[in-house]
């Protein structure tokens, strides 16, 4: 994620967006198989669907590449979303002097602008028998019009504000921790993974609800109605289905995302400093 320590300086908007896009694409591809199985578990009505049965179902019907089904649109969305997220947060953190508030606003902006891609990805990867991506898009629009691509947006946008706000705030706190020698206790990968794990665990039930709202037939279901329907299917545990796989996914995903962004930003900062030094030497 954007380096948010107090001594850091913001990167240019376009460069920050580019680095965020690369970090997002890399992290999505690494954890795609785990995320596919988790999504199938989360979307299934049957209480008995577990990780093992979901994996067997995918391999039998779609083959090994089925584990990466929907990854193309997930990567496109992650590239756009993380690019927007990093650049907006990196700019606002200086203006607002708050990583948490800047992260929340950035999360709202990034989630809102890329939301239709999230809906398509959920519909495409959330069923083993779903057709090609274009067919899924046509089916969604035919059933509910263009607005079908915005179904459940309120849950996603609200979750984006809370999740990214908590994540950026926690990341900053972890990165500022120092040992007795004055060195950072946690690197970008560890800080990012722990911050993402904490934020994701808190709002995970909201993720289950928003997935239902994105795919429920006919639409019109409210957030509260979705919560009640899910609870009737399996109690509180139903809201946490796929929770363990989420934790397995978020740790490597966030570590790759944070480490990639931090590395790229470090390279960009060094290059900028060399240019400034060269210019000062010439003068």
Short mmCIF file of C-alpha atoms in Angstrom, two decimals:
data_model
loop_
_atom_site.label_atom_id
_atom_site.label_comp_id
_atom_site.label_asym_id
_atom_site.label_seq_id
_atom_site.Cartn_x
_atom_site.Cartn_y
_atom_site.Cartn_z
CA UNK A 1 0.00 0.00 0.00
CA UNK A 2 1.12 3.60 -0.15
CA UNK A 3 3.93 4.24 2.24
CA UNK A 4 2.30 6.18 5.03
CA UNK A 5 5.05 6.81 7.51
CA UNK A 6 5.36 10.39 8.61
CA UNK A 7 8.74 10.89 7.00
CA UNK A 8 7.58 9.77 3.59
CA UNK A 9 6.68 12.01 0.70
CA UNK A 10 3.79 11.44 -1.71
CA UNK A 11 4.48 10.09 -5.17
CA UNK A 12 3.09 11.74 -8.30
CA UNK A 13 -0.55 10.86 -8.96
CA UNK A 14 0.01 9.01 -12.25
CA UNK A 15 3.10 7.18 -11.01
CA UNK A 16 1.34 6.19 -7.80
CA UNK A 17 -1.62 4.89 -9.80
CA UNK A 18 0.69 2.86 -12.04
CA UNK A 19 2.49 1.28 -9.10
CA UNK A 20 -0.79 0.50 -7.38
CA UNK A 21 -2.11 -1.12 -10.55
CA UNK A 22 0.92 -3.41 -10.81
CA UNK A 23 0.67 -4.34 -7.13
CA UNK A 24 -3.04 -5.11 -7.44
CA UNK A 25 -2.64 -7.28 -10.54
CA UNK A 26 0.22 -9.26 -9.00
CA UNK A 27 -1.62 -9.95 -5.76
CA UNK A 28 -4.83 -11.08 -7.50
CA UNK A 29 -3.05 -13.58 -9.74
CA UNK A 30 -1.11 -15.14 -6.87
CA UNK A 31 -4.20 -16.01 -4.82
CA UNK A 32 -6.72 -16.63 -7.64
CA UNK A 33 -7.29 -20.38 -6.95
CA UNK A 34 -7.99 -19.84 -3.25
CA UNK A 35 -10.29 -16.92 -4.00
CA UNK A 36 -12.24 -18.95 -6.59
CA UNK A 37 -13.00 -21.73 -4.11
CA UNK A 38 -13.85 -19.24 -1.38
CA UNK A 39 -16.28 -17.45 -3.67
CA UNK A 40 -18.01 -20.72 -4.58
CA UNK A 41 -18.39 -21.57 -0.90
CA UNK A 42 -19.70 -18.11 -0.11
CA UNK A 43 -22.28 -18.17 -2.90
CA UNK A 44 -23.52 -21.76 -2.50
CA UNK A 45 -26.92 -22.39 -0.92
CA UNK A 46 -25.98 -25.89 0.23
CA UNK A 47 -24.61 -25.89 3.75
CA UNK A 48 -22.47 -28.93 2.98
CA UNK A 49 -20.31 -27.27 0.33
CA UNK A 50 -16.76 -27.15 1.66
CA UNK A 51 -13.37 -26.30 0.22
CA UNK A 52 -12.68 -29.92 -0.76
CA UNK A 53 -15.98 -30.47 -2.56
CA UNK A 54 -15.70 -27.08 -4.25
CA UNK A 55 -12.21 -27.92 -5.49
CA UNK A 56 -13.32 -31.31 -6.83
CA UNK A 57 -16.31 -29.73 -8.56
CA UNK A 58 -14.14 -27.18 -10.35
CA UNK A 59 -11.50 -29.71 -11.40
CA UNK A 60 -14.10 -32.19 -12.69
CA UNK A 61 -16.16 -29.69 -14.68
CA UNK A 62 -13.61 -27.05 -15.71
CA UNK A 63 -10.17 -28.59 -15.26
CA UNK A 64 -7.17 -27.02 -13.46
CA UNK A 65 -7.54 -23.72 -15.33
CA UNK A 66 -10.99 -23.40 -13.78
CA UNK A 67 -9.24 -22.37 -10.57
CA UNK A 68 -8.32 -19.14 -12.36
CA UNK A 69 -11.81 -18.62 -13.79
CA UNK A 70 -12.75 -14.97 -13.49
CA UNK A 71 -9.15 -13.96 -12.83
CA UNK A 72 -8.97 -11.94 -16.05
CA UNK A 73 -11.69 -9.54 -14.97
CA UNK A 74 -10.40 -9.68 -11.39
CA UNK A 75 -6.99 -8.51 -12.61
CA UNK A 76 -8.53 -5.76 -14.75
CA UNK A 77 -10.59 -4.58 -11.79
CA UNK A 78 -7.66 -4.83 -9.38
CA UNK A 79 -5.45 -2.89 -11.78
CA UNK A 80 -7.97 -0.06 -11.99
CA UNK A 81 -9.11 -0.20 -8.37
CA UNK A 82 -5.70 -0.36 -6.75
CA UNK A 83 -4.36 2.28 -9.12
CA UNK A 84 -7.16 4.63 -8.08
CA UNK A 85 -6.89 3.60 -4.43
CA UNK A 86 -3.15 4.19 -4.11
CA UNK A 87 -3.09 7.46 -6.00
CA UNK A 88 -6.09 8.99 -4.20
CA UNK A 89 -4.88 7.89 -0.78
CA UNK A 90 -1.33 9.02 -1.43
CA UNK A 91 -2.59 12.47 -2.40
CA UNK A 92 -5.19 12.90 0.37
CA UNK A 93 -3.03 11.66 3.25
CA UNK A 94 -0.95 14.86 3.08
CA UNK A 95 -3.96 17.15 2.74
CA UNK A 96 -6.02 15.50 5.49
CA UNK A 97 -3.12 14.46 7.72
CA UNK A 98 -4.92 11.17 8.38
CA UNK A 99 -4.20 7.83 6.78
CA UNK A 100 -7.48 6.40 8.06
CA UNK A 101 -9.71 9.13 6.61
CA UNK A 102 -7.71 9.28 3.38
CA UNK A 103 -7.93 5.50 3.08
CA UNK A 104 -11.68 5.55 3.62
CA UNK A 105 -12.24 8.18 0.93
CA UNK A 106 -9.89 6.36 -1.43
CA UNK A 107 -11.74 3.09 -0.77
CA UNK A 108 -15.07 4.72 -1.56
CA UNK A 109 -13.73 6.24 -4.78
CA UNK A 110 -11.98 3.10 -6.01
CA UNK A 111 -14.87 0.77 -5.17
CA UNK A 112 -17.45 3.05 -6.77
CA UNK A 113 -15.63 3.53 -10.05
CA UNK A 114 -14.92 -0.18 -10.54
CA UNK A 115 -18.09 -1.67 -9.07
CA UNK A 116 -19.68 -3.08 -12.27
CA UNK A 117 -16.53 -5.15 -12.83
CA UNK A 118 -16.90 -6.55 -9.31
CA UNK A 119 -20.48 -7.63 -10.06
CA UNK A 120 -19.48 -9.33 -13.30
CA UNK A 121 -16.59 -11.09 -11.64
CA UNK A 122 -18.84 -12.40 -8.84
CA UNK A 123 -21.40 -13.70 -11.33
CA UNK A 124 -18.72 -15.21 -13.57
CA UNK A 125 -16.64 -16.97 -10.90
CA UNK A 126 -19.36 -17.61 -8.30
CA UNK A 127 -20.90 -20.56 -10.19
CA UNK A 128 -19.24 -23.57 -11.73
CA UNK A 129 -21.85 -23.66 -14.51
CA UNK A 130 -21.60 -19.97 -15.43
CA UNK A 131 -20.99 -19.28 -19.11
CA UNK A 132 -18.35 -17.06 -20.74
CA UNK A 133 -17.90 -13.56 -19.35
CA UNK A 134 -19.74 -11.81 -22.19
CA UNK A 135 -22.67 -14.20 -21.83
CA UNK A 136 -22.78 -13.51 -18.09
CA UNK A 137 -22.82 -9.76 -18.76
CA UNK A 138 -25.62 -10.08 -21.32
CA UNK A 139 -27.63 -12.27 -18.95
CA UNK A 140 -27.30 -9.76 -16.11
CA UNK A 141 -28.32 -6.79 -18.27
CA UNK A 142 -31.19 -8.70 -19.88
CA UNK A 143 -32.57 -9.64 -16.46
CA UNK A 144 -32.24 -6.26 -14.75
CA UNK A 145 -31.03 -3.67 -17.21
CA UNK A 146 -27.80 -1.73 -16.89
CA UNK A 147 -28.60 -1.03 -13.24
CA UNK A 148 -28.15 -4.74 -12.54
CA UNK A 149 -24.42 -4.02 -12.68
CA UNK A 150 -24.85 -1.71 -9.68
CA UNK A 151 -26.86 -4.15 -7.57
CA UNK A 152 -25.63 -4.23 -3.97
CA UNK A 153 -23.45 -1.16 -4.45
CA UNK A 154 -24.28 0.36 -1.07
CA UNK A 155 -22.90 -2.65 0.80
CA UNK A 156 -19.71 -2.62 -1.26
CA UNK A 157 -19.15 1.12 -0.98
CA UNK A 158 -19.78 1.12 2.76
CA UNK A 159 -17.49 -1.85 3.20
CA UNK A 160 -14.82 -0.17 1.08
CA UNK A 161 -14.81 2.91 3.30
CA UNK A 162 -14.52 0.87 6.51
CA UNK A 163 -12.04 -1.69 5.19
CA UNK A 164 -9.59 0.67 3.51
CA UNK A 165 -9.83 3.18 6.34
CA UNK A 166 -9.00 0.53 8.93
CA UNK A 167 -6.34 -1.01 6.72
CA UNK A 168 -4.42 2.17 5.96
CA UNK A 169 -4.69 3.32 9.57
CA UNK A 170 -3.43 0.00 10.96
CA UNK A 171 -0.69 -0.19 8.34
CA UNK A 172 0.62 3.23 9.34
CA UNK A 173 0.62 2.32 13.03
CA UNK A 174 2.53 -0.90 12.38
CA UNK A 175 5.08 0.79 10.14
CA UNK A 176 5.82 3.39 12.82
CA UNK A 177 6.70 0.76 15.43
CA UNK A 178 10.43 0.78 16.22
CA UNK A 179 12.72 -1.60 18.10
CA UNK A 180 15.44 -0.60 20.58
CA UNK A 181 17.81 0.21 17.69
CA UNK A 182 15.29 2.54 16.10
CA UNK A 183 14.61 0.15 13.22
CA UNK A 184 11.15 -0.63 11.89
CA UNK A 185 9.70 -3.69 13.62
CA UNK A 186 7.53 -4.64 10.67
CA UNK A 187 8.28 -4.41 6.96
CA UNK A 188 5.71 -3.41 4.32
CA UNK A 189 4.68 -7.01 3.60
CA UNK A 190 4.11 -7.96 7.25
CA UNK A 191 2.41 -4.67 8.11
CA UNK A 192 0.15 -4.89 5.09
CA UNK A 193 -0.77 -8.51 5.70
CA UNK A 194 -1.64 -7.93 9.37
CA UNK A 195 -3.58 -4.74 8.65
CA UNK A 196 -5.56 -6.42 5.87
CA UNK A 197 -6.24 -9.48 8.01
CA UNK A 198 -7.60 -7.35 10.86
CA UNK A 199 -9.78 -5.19 8.63
CA UNK A 200 -11.08 -8.09 6.59
CA UNK A 201 -12.01 -10.17 9.62
CA UNK A 202 -14.08 -7.34 11.06
CA UNK A 203 -16.18 -6.72 7.93
CA UNK A 204 -16.26 -10.25 6.47
CA UNK A 205 -20.03 -10.78 7.04
CA UNK A 206 -20.64 -7.65 4.96
CA UNK A 207 -18.73 -9.27 2.10
CA UNK A 208 -21.03 -12.31 2.20
CA UNK A 209 -24.10 -10.07 2.16
CA UNK A 210 -22.87 -7.97 -0.75
CA UNK A 211 -22.12 -11.07 -2.81
CA UNK A 212 -25.71 -12.21 -2.34
CA UNK A 213 -27.06 -8.80 -3.31
CA UNK A 214 -24.95 -8.87 -6.48
CA UNK A 215 -26.36 -12.20 -7.66
CA UNK A 216 -29.86 -12.64 -6.20
CA UNK A 217 -32.40 -13.31 -8.94
CA UNK A 218 -34.73 -10.44 -9.76
CA UNK A 219 -33.05 -7.96 -7.43
CA UNK A 220 -35.06 -5.80 -5.06
CA UNK A 221 -33.73 -7.48 -1.93
CA UNK A 222 -32.64 -5.04 0.76
CA UNK A 223 -29.51 -5.36 2.87
CA UNK A 224 -31.50 -6.40 5.94
CA UNK A 225 -33.52 -8.93 3.93
CA UNK A 226 -30.28 -10.44 2.63
CA UNK A 227 -28.90 -10.74 6.17
CA UNK A 228 -32.09 -12.46 7.36
CA UNK A 229 -32.12 -14.83 4.37
CA UNK A 230 -28.51 -15.82 4.93
CA UNK A 231 -29.08 -16.31 8.65
CA UNK A 232 -32.00 -18.62 7.93
CA UNK A 233 -29.78 -20.71 5.66
CA UNK A 234 -27.22 -21.44 8.34
CA UNK A 235 -27.20 -19.04 11.25
CA UNK A 236 -24.24 -16.80 12.02
CA UNK A 237 -21.89 -19.38 10.50
CA UNK A 238 -23.50 -18.77 7.11
CA UNK A 239 -22.29 -15.17 7.18
CA UNK A 240 -18.75 -16.42 7.76
CA UNK A 241 -18.70 -19.17 5.13
CA UNK A 242 -15.30 -19.21 3.41
CA UNK A 243 -13.79 -17.26 6.29
CA UNK A 244 -10.78 -19.56 6.76
CA UNK A 245 -9.99 -19.50 3.05
CA UNK A 246 -10.24 -15.72 3.16
CA UNK A 247 -7.52 -15.64 5.80
CA UNK A 248 -5.36 -17.96 3.71
CA UNK A 249 -5.90 -15.67 0.74
CA UNK A 250 -5.49 -12.28 2.33
CA UNK A 251 -2.10 -12.93 3.94
CA UNK A 252 -0.14 -13.65 0.73
CA UNK A 253 -2.29 -11.29 -1.32
CA UNK A 254 -1.75 -8.31 0.97
CA UNK A 255 1.92 -9.16 1.47
CA UNK A 256 2.51 -9.18 -2.30
CA UNK A 257 0.47 -6.01 -2.74
CA UNK A 258 2.21 -4.03 0.00
CA UNK A 259 5.71 -5.30 -0.81
CA UNK A 260 5.30 -4.64 -4.54
CA UNK A 261 4.03 -1.12 -4.00
CA UNK A 262 6.68 -0.30 -1.40
CA UNK A 263 9.46 -1.62 -3.65
CA UNK A 264 8.25 0.30 -6.69
CA UNK A 265 7.77 3.45 -4.66
CA UNK A 266 11.26 3.08 -3.23
CA UNK A 267 12.72 2.85 -6.72
CA UNK A 268 10.74 5.90 -7.83
CA UNK A 269 11.90 7.90 -4.79
CA UNK A 270 15.54 6.99 -5.37
CA UNK A 271 15.27 8.02 -9.01
CA UNK A 272 13.70 11.33 -8.05
CA UNK A 273 16.42 12.00 -5.49
CA UNK A 274 19.17 11.21 -8.01
CA UNK A 275 17.62 13.65 -10.49
CA UNK A 276 17.37 16.34 -7.83
CA UNK A 277 20.98 15.74 -6.77
CA UNK A 278 22.19 15.87 -10.38
CA UNK A 279 20.29 19.10 -10.98
CA UNK A 280 21.78 20.63 -7.83
CA UNK A 281 25.29 19.59 -8.87
CA UNK A 282 24.90 21.19 -12.30
CA UNK A 283 23.67 24.44 -10.75
#
